[in-house]
Amino acid sequence: ALVPLSNSLLRHSSVAMAQHARDDLLKAMALREDLAFLRGDGANDTPKGLRNWALAANWRDGIAGTAAAAEAAVRWAVSTVEDANVGMVRPGWIMRASAKNWLASLRDDRGNPVFPSIDASGTLKGYPIRTTSQVPDNLGAGGDGTEITFADFDEVVIGDAMQIAIAASTEAAFVDANGETISAFQRDLTLMRAVSEHDLAPSHDEAIAGFTATGWSL
């Protein structure tokens, strides 16, 4: 990750501004790392995420936004992983908060929650839910699709360098969003760069299952 900072800003502010920029840079990198681990395609030296490690038979598309369809899809995802002789040591769900809250709002014919454990304990079918806005909610032709992932995370291995290398330069150049090469020296800028190294892979691909759902949002 690379961010240009105005030297005027740095000259007229305390060192806290540089620290703030550094912390902001690290937060942005953490979000990008999450996105790669969830949905990365492995191209251009980036990690391949859970969505693309999942076997074709372990992923379904087009789950409708109804209580019956949701119940069936949730049971299918759990069964798919369990039937593959996965240890189920640390199983859990990853989804958007809006999808979790939509599931919690579902009611049966008598007005009872279909998934009462979501509000009671933050679990779905007994397994913990983790939410992130890095999971999209605009997939599909209708622009209202999202992804629900279930996995035994004891089977997911993350290789991560222990340190993030941070450097700064007032002489380097960078390419901006418009494809133009910008000289930091000429523009009186300081470039702050952070480099991290990481990758993800499951011990067994069968430990991951999931589906794309439509209309799972309040």
mmCIF file of N, CA and C in Angstrom, residues 13 43 46 72 100 191 199:
data_model
loop_
_atom_site.group_PDB
_atom_site.id
_atom_site.type_symbol
_atom_site.label_atom_id
_atom_site.label_comp_id
_atom_site.label_asym_id
_atom_site.label_seq_id
_atom_site.Cartn_x
_atom_site.Cartn_y
_atom_site.Cartn_z
ATOM 1 N N SER A 13 1.987 20.454 11.196
ATOM 2 C CA SER A 13 1.280 19.641 12.196
ATOM 3 C C SER A 13 2.309 18.853 12.991
ATOM 4 N N ALA A 43 -4.981 -14.025 -8.506
ATOM 5 C CA ALA A 43 -4.278 -13.416 -9.638
ATOM 6 C C ALA A 43 -3.324 -12.319 -9.157
ATOM 7 N N THR A 46 -1.751 -12.221 -5.554
ATOM 8 C CA THR A 46 -2.627 -11.970 -4.405
ATOM 9 C C THR A 46 -3.157 -13.309 -3.886
ATOM 10 N N ALA A 72 -33.275 -24.367 4.187
ATOM 11 C CA ALA A 72 -32.713 -25.469 3.409
ATOM 12 C C ALA A 72 -31.249 -25.208 3.050
ATOM 13 N N LYS A 100 -27.074 -11.389 8.276
ATOM 14 C CA LYS A 100 -27.316 -11.959 9.610
ATOM 15 C C LYS A 100 -28.604 -11.406 10.197
ATOM 16 N N LEU A 191 6.000 10.114 0.372
ATOM 17 C CA LEU A 191 5.304 8.861 0.095
ATOM 18 C C LEU A 191 5.530 7.901 1.260
ATOM 19 N N ASP A 199 -0.600 -15.310 2.802
ATOM 20 C CA ASP A 199 -1.310 -16.191 1.884
ATOM 21 C C ASP A 199 -2.274 -17.053 2.692
#
